[in-house]
Amino acid sequence: MHYALGEGAAMAEIELRNLSKRWGGFVGVDRFDLTIPDREFLVLLGPSGCGKTTTMRMIAGLEEITEGDILIDGRRVNDLDPKDRDVAMVFQSYALYPNLDVYENIRFPLKVRKIDPATHKDRVMRAAEMVELTDFLHRRPAELSGGQRQRVALARAIVRQPNVFLMDEPLSNLDAKLRVSTRAQIKNLSHELQVTTIYVTHDQIEAMTLADRVVVMNKGVVQQVGSPTEIYDRPANTFVAGFIGNPAMNLVEGQMRGGVFTGAGLDIPGFSLPDGKVTLGFRAEDATLEGGEELHAPIYTLELLGDSTMVTVRIGGALVSVKAPKDFRAEIGDMFRAHIPASICHVFDGDTGERV
């Protein structure tokens, strides 16, 4: 079942053309160029200060653009006020009115935009139902849990029937269990509403589970754009490799010589690459305990994860992790061996960090 948003909802393709933001000599966003198709769920992902929230604020009209253009359905919106861009934002802080009950908080955007009052009840009830708040409509925000307050903020955005949803780290104030359940709710909502959504987060699990496409950013620069699977399976550089995944990809500096990678504690044959300085990457879950001894080092630490045991060793200056079966038994300091064939490895240029 899909919920129709009504006549107010339109198609919304967003184009960001050479978008930049500078404050004096500091570059917040550098030449961001991307087309976001109608109904796509796009996640901007990166560490604090990478430019993702600044990009969203420029789209919303809350931040002035230094260079470039923003087009929504072919219409340049650079000079439009936020209220005229037909976007709805959900912030990290819930920004609810404490003196209004849930019903009036959800209804507030309809009053401000002077929507026909005869439609208010139906639209509020429909939005409340979508986020499972119908039993809480007469409560004040102070009487709600953090997760319920965030759902009120979501309903308030839904009731607007906007062309675009902008969500700025909406789950970061919630505890771990609530983050999981609210994330599932946002995923389901995006499927039901079919509205173009841009979602900002520093949490790569949120990005991987929610996005149609992910934009990985660092220091204002786009590092890679792709589906979660593409970014996980073929990271464009060592930054993306080290940022995506839990745990992040193991990265070991070394040399390629005659098709053999040699690094501190690693000797892996089977590559068809020229000699030179490289960084080798592999994921903890891709290594196995049988079949070879490419990795041979004492155990640094053991972590039981429930479905597996994470074994970490120190080789050179790097900590390297391998997922072992949950019944794996050993002690810190025991010698550990793992099979890391060339076929599971990623190779990056030793100087630029770019994928080879």
Tab-separated table of N, CA and C in Angstrom, residues 134-271:
chain	number	residue	atom	x	y	z
A	134	THR	N	-1.408	8.102	16.664
A	134	THR	CA	-2.828	8.440	16.834
A	134	THR	C	-3.277	8.371	18.296
A	135	ASP	N	-2.592	7.602	19.118
A	135	ASP	CA	-2.978	7.502	20.535
A	135	ASP	C	-2.355	8.603	21.398
A	136	PHE	N	-1.561	9.481	20.782
A	136	PHE	CA	-0.823	10.480	21.567
A	136	PHE	C	-1.164	11.909	21.162
A	137	LEU	N	-2.205	12.093	20.380
A	137	LEU	CA	-2.469	13.405	19.784
A	137	LEU	C	-2.779	14.493	20.808
A	138	HIS	N	-3.260	14.128	21.984
A	138	HIS	CA	-3.629	15.148	22.973
A	138	HIS	C	-2.561	15.333	24.054
A	139	ARG	N	-1.407	14.715	23.851
A	139	ARG	CA	-0.317	14.892	24.807
A	139	ARG	C	0.560	16.067	24.393
A	140	ARG	N	1.223	16.655	25.379
A	140	ARG	CA	2.204	17.704	25.123
A	140	ARG	C	3.576	17.054	24.899
A	141	PRO	N	4.493	17.724	24.215
A	141	PRO	CA	5.826	17.146	23.970
A	141	PRO	C	6.536	16.661	25.231
A	142	ALA	N	6.349	17.374	26.355
A	142	ALA	CA	7.024	16.982	27.598
A	142	ALA	C	6.579	15.614	28.102
A	143	GLU	N	5.418	15.154	27.650
A	143	GLU	CA	4.883	13.861	28.087
A	143	GLU	C	5.308	12.716	27.173
A	144	LEU	N	6.151	13.013	26.172
A	144	LEU	CA	6.545	12.013	25.181
A	144	LEU	C	7.999	11.601	25.371
A	145	SER	N	8.327	10.391	24.904
A	145	SER	CA	9.714	9.937	24.873
A	145	SER	C	10.434	10.614	23.703
A	146	GLY	N	11.771	10.478	23.683
A	146	GLY	CA	12.540	11.051	22.584
A	146	GLY	C	12.113	10.512	21.230
A	147	GLY	N	11.875	9.204	21.168
A	147	GLY	CA	11.448	8.611	19.901
A	147	GLY	C	10.102	9.124	19.444
A	148	GLN	N	9.172	9.316	20.388
A	148	GLN	CA	7.850	9.839	20.041
A	148	GLN	C	7.945	11.284	19.562
A	149	ARG	N	8.804	12.072	20.199
A	149	ARG	CA	8.972	13.461	19.774
A	149	ARG	C	9.524	13.535	18.354
A	150	GLN	N	10.479	12.645	18.053
A	150	GLN	CA	11.023	12.656	16.699
A	150	GLN	C	9.967	12.260	15.681
A	151	ARG	N	9.051	11.366	16.079
A	151	ARG	CA	7.972	10.972	15.172
A	151	ARG	C	6.979	12.117	14.968
A	152	VAL	N	6.786	12.957	15.998
A	152	VAL	CA	5.955	14.149	15.812
A	152	VAL	C	6.609	15.070	14.774
A	153	ALA	N	7.930	15.241	14.875
A	153	ALA	CA	8.648	16.075	13.906
A	153	ALA	C	8.513	15.507	12.491
A	154	LEU	N	8.572	14.171	12.372
A	154	LEU	CA	8.379	13.544	11.061
A	154	LEU	C	6.967	13.792	10.540
A	155	ALA	N	5.967	13.629	11.411
A	155	ALA	CA	4.572	13.853	10.990
A	155	ALA	C	4.355	15.295	10.567
A	156	ARG	N	4.985	16.219	11.262
A	156	ARG	CA	4.840	17.631	10.922
A	156	ARG	C	5.431	17.919	9.534
A	157	ALA	N	6.486	17.189	9.164
A	157	ALA	CA	7.036	17.343	7.815
A	157	ALA	C	6.137	16.679	6.776
A	158	ILE	N	5.601	15.505	7.119
A	158	ILE	CA	4.732	14.766	6.186
A	158	ILE	C	3.472	15.550	5.854
A	159	VAL	N	2.867	16.192	6.863
A	159	VAL	CA	1.579	16.853	6.676
A	159	VAL	C	1.680	18.003	5.675
A	160	ARG	N	2.882	18.535	5.501
A	160	ARG	CA	3.108	19.622	4.554
A	160	ARG	C	2.887	19.199	3.109
A	161	GLN	N	3.025	17.899	2.849
A	161	GLN	CA	3.003	17.368	1.487
A	161	GLN	C	4.033	18.089	0.611
A	162	PRO	N	5.293	18.106	1.049
A	162	PRO	CA	6.314	18.856	0.308
A	162	PRO	C	6.797	18.088	-0.913
A	163	ASN	N	7.535	18.789	-1.772
A	163	ASN	CA	8.186	18.134	-2.898
A	163	ASN	C	9.456	17.406	-2.462
A	164	VAL	N	10.076	17.905	-1.394
A	164	VAL	CA	11.369	17.374	-0.956
A	164	VAL	C	11.390	17.293	0.565
A	165	PHE	N	11.883	16.176	1.102
A	165	PHE	CA	12.166	16.054	2.532
A	165	PHE	C	13.668	16.232	2.740
A	166	LEU	N	14.038	17.054	3.710
A	166	LEU	CA	15.429	17.212	4.123
A	166	LEU	C	15.532	16.785	5.580
A	167	MET	N	16.376	15.818	5.871
A	167	MET	CA	16.495	15.290	7.228
A	167	MET	C	17.935	15.413	7.689
A	168	ASP	N	18.133	16.224	8.751
A	168	ASP	CA	19.479	16.502	9.241
A	168	ASP	C	19.736	15.739	10.545
A	169	GLU	N	20.402	14.586	10.439
A	169	GLU	CA	20.735	13.729	11.582
A	169	GLU	C	19.555	13.553	12.535
A	170	PRO	N	18.400	13.099	12.036
A	170	PRO	CA	17.205	13.054	12.883
A	170	PRO	C	17.260	12.020	14.001
A	171	LEU	N	18.199	11.072	13.931
A	171	LEU	CA	18.227	10.001	14.931
A	171	LEU	C	19.341	10.160	15.955
A	172	SER	N	20.162	11.185	15.821
A	172	SER	CA	21.378	11.250	16.652
A	172	SER	C	21.092	11.495	18.122
A	173	ASN	N	19.910	12.017	18.462
A	173	ASN	CA	19.587	12.248	19.876
A	173	ASN	C	18.903	11.045	20.542
A	174	LEU	N	18.698	9.983	19.791
A	174	LEU	CA	17.994	8.817	20.322
A	174	LEU	C	18.979	7.761	20.812
A	175	ASP	N	18.541	6.938	21.783
A	175	ASP	CA	19.417	5.858	22.236
A	175	ASP	C	19.462	4.761	21.174
A	176	ALA	N	20.369	3.802	21.362
A	176	ALA	CA	20.666	2.821	20.307
A	176	ALA	C	19.430	2.035	19.874
A	177	LYS	N	18.626	1.581	20.834
A	177	LYS	CA	17.446	0.777	20.490
A	177	LYS	C	16.427	1.605	19.723
A	178	LEU	N	16.209	2.848	20.169
A	178	LEU	CA	15.257	3.718	19.474
A	178	LEU	C	15.751	4.077	18.084
A	179	ARG	N	17.057	4.225	17.929
A	179	ARG	CA	17.598	4.539	16.601
A	179	ARG	C	17.238	3.446	15.608
A	180	VAL	N	17.334	2.189	16.047
A	180	VAL	CA	17.033	1.068	15.154
A	180	VAL	C	15.563	1.076	14.749
A	181	SER	N	14.669	1.248	15.722
A	181	SER	CA	13.236	1.205	15.405
A	181	SER	C	12.803	2.422	14.594
A	182	THR	N	13.335	3.606	14.914
A	182	THR	CA	12.952	4.811	14.167
A	182	THR	C	13.543	4.775	12.770
A	183	ARG	N	14.744	4.199	12.639
A	183	ARG	CA	15.337	4.035	11.308
A	183	ARG	C	14.449	3.165	10.428
A	184	ALA	N	13.927	2.087	11.003
A	184	ALA	CA	13.022	1.215	10.247
A	184	ALA	C	11.771	1.979	9.836
A	185	GLN	N	11.288	2.844	10.708
A	185	GLN	CA	10.088	3.619	10.401
A	185	GLN	C	10.347	4.602	9.258
A	186	ILE	N	11.515	5.257	9.284
A	186	ILE	CA	11.858	6.181	8.199
A	186	ILE	C	11.992	5.424	6.883
A	187	LYS	N	12.592	4.250	6.929
A	187	LYS	CA	12.731	3.430	5.719
A	187	LYS	C	11.358	3.093	5.149
A	188	ASN	N	10.433	2.686	6.012
A	188	ASN	CA	9.090	2.348	5.558
A	188	ASN	C	8.365	3.584	5.031
A	189	LEU	N	8.523	4.715	5.719
A	189	LEU	CA	7.884	5.952	5.278
A	189	LEU	C	8.361	6.358	3.884
A	190	SER	N	9.664	6.250	3.654
A	190	SER	CA	10.188	6.649	2.342
A	190	SER	C	9.601	5.779	1.238
A	191	HIS	N	9.372	4.505	1.546
A	191	HIS	CA	8.740	3.593	0.586
A	191	HIS	C	7.291	3.989	0.343
A	192	GLU	N	6.580	4.343	1.408
A	192	GLU	CA	5.159	4.700	1.274
A	192	GLU	C	4.955	6.050	0.619
A	193	LEU	N	5.769	7.029	0.992
A	193	LEU	CA	5.526	8.405	0.540
A	193	LEU	C	6.043	8.671	-0.857
A	194	GLN	N	7.133	8.000	-1.241
A	194	GLN	CA	7.696	8.191	-2.577
A	194	GLN	C	7.985	9.666	-2.860
A	195	VAL	N	8.685	10.318	-1.932
A	195	VAL	CA	9.058	11.719	-2.080
A	195	VAL	C	10.584	11.820	-2.042
A	196	THR	N	11.140	12.673	-2.902
A	196	THR	CA	12.583	12.882	-2.924
A	196	THR	C	13.067	13.266	-1.531
A	197	THR	N	14.071	12.544	-1.029
A	197	THR	CA	14.552	12.762	0.335
A	197	THR	C	16.075	12.877	0.341
A	198	ILE	N	16.573	13.896	1.044
A	198	ILE	CA	18.014	14.050	1.280
A	198	ILE	C	18.222	13.948	2.786
A	199	TYR	N	19.086	13.038	3.182
A	199	TYR	CA	19.247	12.663	4.585
A	199	TYR	C	20.713	12.815	4.956
A	200	VAL	N	20.995	13.592	5.985
A	200	VAL	CA	22.371	13.824	6.438
A	200	VAL	C	22.660	12.973	7.666
A	201	THR	N	23.815	12.299	7.669
A	201	THR	CA	24.213	11.525	8.846
A	201	THR	C	25.731	11.318	8.844
A	202	HIS	N	26.274	11.075	10.034
A	202	HIS	CA	27.669	10.639	10.139
A	202	HIS	C	27.717	9.139	10.409
A	203	ASP	N	26.539	8.501	10.530
A	203	ASP	CA	26.434	7.086	10.892
A	203	ASP	C	26.341	6.248	9.622
A	204	GLN	N	27.409	5.493	9.346
A	204	GLN	CA	27.417	4.740	8.089
A	204	GLN	C	26.399	3.604	8.071
A	205	ILE	N	25.964	3.118	9.236
A	205	ILE	CA	24.916	2.085	9.249
A	205	ILE	C	23.590	2.681	8.773
A	206	GLU	N	23.263	3.887	9.228
A	206	GLU	CA	22.062	4.564	8.723
A	206	GLU	C	22.147	4.730	7.216
A	207	ALA	N	23.302	5.169	6.737
A	207	ALA	CA	23.462	5.388	5.295
A	207	ALA	C	23.264	4.088	4.516
A	208	MET	N	23.878	3.013	4.982
A	208	MET	CA	23.815	1.747	4.251
A	208	MET	C	22.412	1.163	4.249
A	209	THR	N	21.658	1.374	5.340
A	209	THR	CA	20.338	0.748	5.436
A	209	THR	C	19.240	1.585	4.791
A	210	LEU	N	19.417	2.912	4.719
A	210	LEU	CA	18.338	3.773	4.236
A	210	LEU	C	18.463	4.177	2.774
A	211	ALA	N	19.670	4.327	2.271
A	211	ALA	CA	19.885	5.056	1.019
A	211	ALA	C	19.613	4.242	-0.229
A	212	ASP	N	19.102	4.947	-1.255
A	212	ASP	CA	19.193	4.440	-2.629
A	212	ASP	C	20.609	4.687	-3.140
A	213	ARG	N	21.106	5.914	-2.858
A	213	ARG	CA	22.497	6.249	-3.158
A	213	ARG	C	23.103	6.988	-1.973
A	214	VAL	N	24.419	6.835	-1.836
A	214	VAL	CA	25.159	7.497	-0.766
A	214	VAL	C	26.182	8.428	-1.398
A	215	VAL	N	26.302	9.635	-0.830
A	215	VAL	CA	27.377	10.555	-1.190
A	215	VAL	C	28.313	10.625	0.014
A	216	VAL	N	29.536	10.128	-0.144
A	216	VAL	CA	30.518	10.186	0.941
A	216	VAL	C	31.327	11.472	0.769
A	217	MET	N	31.363	12.293	1.841
A	217	MET	CA	32.061	13.578	1.789
A	217	MET	C	33.171	13.629	2.831
A	218	ASN	N	34.207	14.414	2.509
A	218	ASN	CA	35.282	14.666	3.467
A	218	ASN	C	35.893	16.023	3.158
A	219	LYS	N	35.964	16.881	4.155
A	219	LYS	CA	36.557	18.216	4.021
A	219	LYS	C	35.943	18.995	2.857
A	220	GLY	N	34.618	18.890	2.724
A	220	GLY	CA	33.903	19.657	1.715
A	220	GLY	C	33.917	19.070	0.323
A	221	VAL	N	34.606	17.950	0.136
A	221	VAL	CA	34.768	17.366	-1.200
A	221	VAL	C	34.062	16.021	-1.273
A	222	VAL	N	33.337	15.793	-2.365
A	222	VAL	CA	32.689	14.505	-2.587
A	222	VAL	C	33.759	13.460	-2.902
A	223	GLN	N	33.769	12.379	-2.117
A	223	GLN	CA	34.751	11.306	-2.307
A	223	GLN	C	34.237	10.207	-3.224
A	224	GLN	N	32.939	9.893	-3.096
A	224	GLN	CA	32.349	8.832	-3.913
A	224	GLN	C	30.836	8.944	-3.862
A	225	VAL	N	30.194	8.630	-4.987
A	225	VAL	CA	28.739	8.570	-5.069
A	225	VAL	C	28.376	7.205	-5.624
A	226	GLY	N	27.456	6.504	-4.959
A	226	GLY	CA	27.048	5.200	-5.469
A	226	GLY	C	26.029	4.558	-4.558
A	227	SER	N	25.551	3.395	-4.970
A	227	SER	CA	24.641	2.641	-4.115
A	227	SER	C	25.408	2.150	-2.896
A	228	PRO	N	24.709	1.822	-1.799
A	228	PRO	CA	25.422	1.279	-0.639
A	228	PRO	C	26.302	0.078	-0.990
A	229	THR	N	25.803	-0.780	-1.863
A	229	THR	CA	26.573	-1.959	-2.255
A	229	THR	C	27.838	-1.570	-3.000
A	230	GLU	N	27.726	-0.616	-3.937
A	230	GLU	CA	28.897	-0.182	-4.709
A	230	GLU	C	29.961	0.421	-3.798
A	231	ILE	N	29.526	1.252	-2.853
A	231	ILE	CA	30.489	1.917	-1.978
A	231	ILE	C	31.136	0.922	-1.023
A	232	TYR	N	30.383	-0.059	-0.583
A	232	TYR	CA	30.925	-1.073	0.321
A	232	TYR	C	31.880	-2.010	-0.425
A	233	ASP	N	31.485	-2.439	-1.624
A	233	ASP	CA	32.260	-3.439	-2.360
A	233	ASP	C	33.448	-2.853	-3.120
A	234	ARG	N	33.323	-1.584	-3.555
A	234	ARG	CA	34.401	-0.974	-4.349
A	234	ARG	C	34.659	0.465	-3.898
A	235	PRO	N	35.181	0.650	-2.694
A	235	PRO	CA	35.475	2.012	-2.230
A	235	PRO	C	36.472	2.697	-3.156
A	236	ALA	N	36.224	3.987	-3.420
A	236	ALA	CA	37.032	4.715	-4.396
A	236	ALA	C	38.416	5.065	-3.881
A	237	ASN	N	38.565	5.152	-2.554
A	237	ASN	CA	39.860	5.531	-1.989
A	237	ASN	C	39.947	5.040	-0.540
A	238	THR	N	41.072	5.294	0.082
A	238	THR	CA	41.279	4.782	1.434
A	238	THR	C	40.372	5.481	2.452
A	239	PHE	N	39.983	6.740	2.177
A	239	PHE	CA	39.068	7.407	3.113
A	239	PHE	C	37.735	6.673	3.154
A	240	VAL	N	37.166	6.396	1.984
A	240	VAL	CA	35.877	5.692	1.926
A	240	VAL	C	36.022	4.297	2.515
A	241	ALA	N	37.104	3.620	2.181
A	241	ALA	CA	37.337	2.260	2.688
A	241	ALA	C	37.388	2.237	4.207
A	242	GLY	N	38.024	3.253	4.782
A	242	GLY	CA	38.170	3.299	6.224
A	242	GLY	C	36.961	3.858	6.949
A	243	PHE	N	36.020	4.445	6.192
A	243	PHE	CA	34.847	5.051	6.823
A	243	PHE	C	33.628	4.133	6.770
A	244	ILE	N	33.530	3.324	5.720
A	244	ILE	CA	32.361	2.470	5.504
A	244	ILE	C	32.646	1.074	6.023
A	245	GLY	N	31.699	0.532	6.781
A	245	GLY	CA	31.826	-0.826	7.290
A	245	GLY	C	31.986	-0.826	8.801
A	246	ASN	N	31.501	-1.879	9.423
A	246	ASN	CA	31.613	-2.019	10.876
A	246	ASN	C	32.077	-3.430	11.201
A	247	PRO	N	33.364	-3.633	11.451
A	247	PRO	CA	34.401	-2.606	11.533
A	247	PRO	C	34.777	-2.074	10.160
A	248	ALA	N	35.521	-0.972	10.148
A	248	ALA	CA	35.999	-0.421	8.885
A	248	ALA	C	36.964	-1.403	8.232
A	249	MET	N	37.178	-1.206	6.945
A	249	MET	CA	38.116	-2.063	6.224
A	249	MET	C	39.511	-1.981	6.841
A	250	ASN	N	40.159	-3.135	6.966
A	250	ASN	CA	41.565	-3.161	7.380
A	250	ASN	C	42.418	-2.534	6.284
A	251	LEU	N	43.335	-1.655	6.654
A	251	LEU	CA	44.224	-1.002	5.692
A	251	LEU	C	45.661	-1.164	6.169
A	252	VAL	N	46.510	-1.739	5.306
A	252	VAL	CA	47.898	-2.007	5.666
A	252	VAL	C	48.807	-1.440	4.574
A	253	GLU	N	49.761	-0.616	4.965
A	253	GLU	CA	50.698	-0.048	4.003
A	253	GLU	C	51.809	-1.054	3.718
A	254	GLY	N	52.237	-1.065	2.445
A	254	GLY	CA	53.302	-1.991	2.086
A	254	GLY	C	53.769	-1.784	0.659
A	255	GLN	N	54.393	-2.821	0.093
A	255	GLN	CA	54.965	-2.767	-1.248
A	255	GLN	C	54.430	-3.906	-2.098
A	256	MET	N	54.229	-3.615	-3.388
A	256	MET	CA	53.916	-4.663	-4.355
A	256	MET	C	55.212	-4.985	-5.095
A	257	ARG	N	55.612	-6.243	-5.051
A	257	ARG	CA	56.851	-6.684	-5.707
A	257	ARG	C	56.592	-8.001	-6.421
A	258	GLY	N	56.670	-7.977	-7.741
A	258	GLY	CA	56.501	-9.204	-8.512
A	258	GLY	C	55.176	-9.898	-8.258
A	259	GLY	N	54.116	-9.116	-8.074
A	259	GLY	CA	52.784	-9.681	-7.860
A	259	GLY	C	52.529	-10.132	-6.440
A	260	VAL	N	53.457	-9.814	-5.524
A	260	VAL	CA	53.298	-10.183	-4.110
A	260	VAL	C	53.229	-8.905	-3.276
A	261	PHE	N	52.186	-8.810	-2.442
A	261	PHE	CA	52.120	-7.695	-1.498
A	261	PHE	C	52.877	-8.079	-0.242
A	262	THR	N	53.769	-7.188	0.189
A	262	THR	CA	54.512	-7.404	1.428
A	262	THR	C	54.324	-6.182	2.321
A	263	GLY	N	53.766	-6.416	3.496
A	263	GLY	CA	53.616	-5.360	4.493
A	263	GLY	C	53.975	-5.935	5.834
A	264	ALA	N	53.910	-5.124	6.869
A	264	ALA	CA	54.262	-5.599	8.202
A	264	ALA	C	53.344	-6.756	8.598
A	265	GLY	N	53.907	-7.968	8.650
A	265	GLY	CA	53.127	-9.126	9.079
A	265	GLY	C	52.254	-9.743	8.006
A	266	LEU	N	52.321	-9.249	6.751
A	266	LEU	CA	51.492	-9.805	5.670
A	266	LEU	C	52.352	-10.105	4.447
A	267	ASP	N	52.141	-11.272	3.846
A	267	ASP	CA	52.737	-11.629	2.556
A	267	ASP	C	51.655	-12.311	1.746
A	268	ILE	N	51.181	-11.609	0.699
A	268	ILE	CA	50.043	-12.118	-0.072
A	268	ILE	C	50.412	-12.149	-1.551
A	269	PRO	N	50.536	-13.349	-2.144
A	269	PRO	CA	50.829	-13.456	-3.579
A	269	PRO	C	49.533	-13.412	-4.403
A	270	GLY	N	49.717	-13.369	-5.740
A	270	GLY	CA	48.566	-13.533	-6.630
A	270	GLY	C	48.031	-12.264	-7.253
A	271	PHE	N	48.767	-11.156	-7.175
A	271	PHE	CA	48.304	-9.903	-7.769
A	271	PHE	C	48.892	-9.721	-9.167
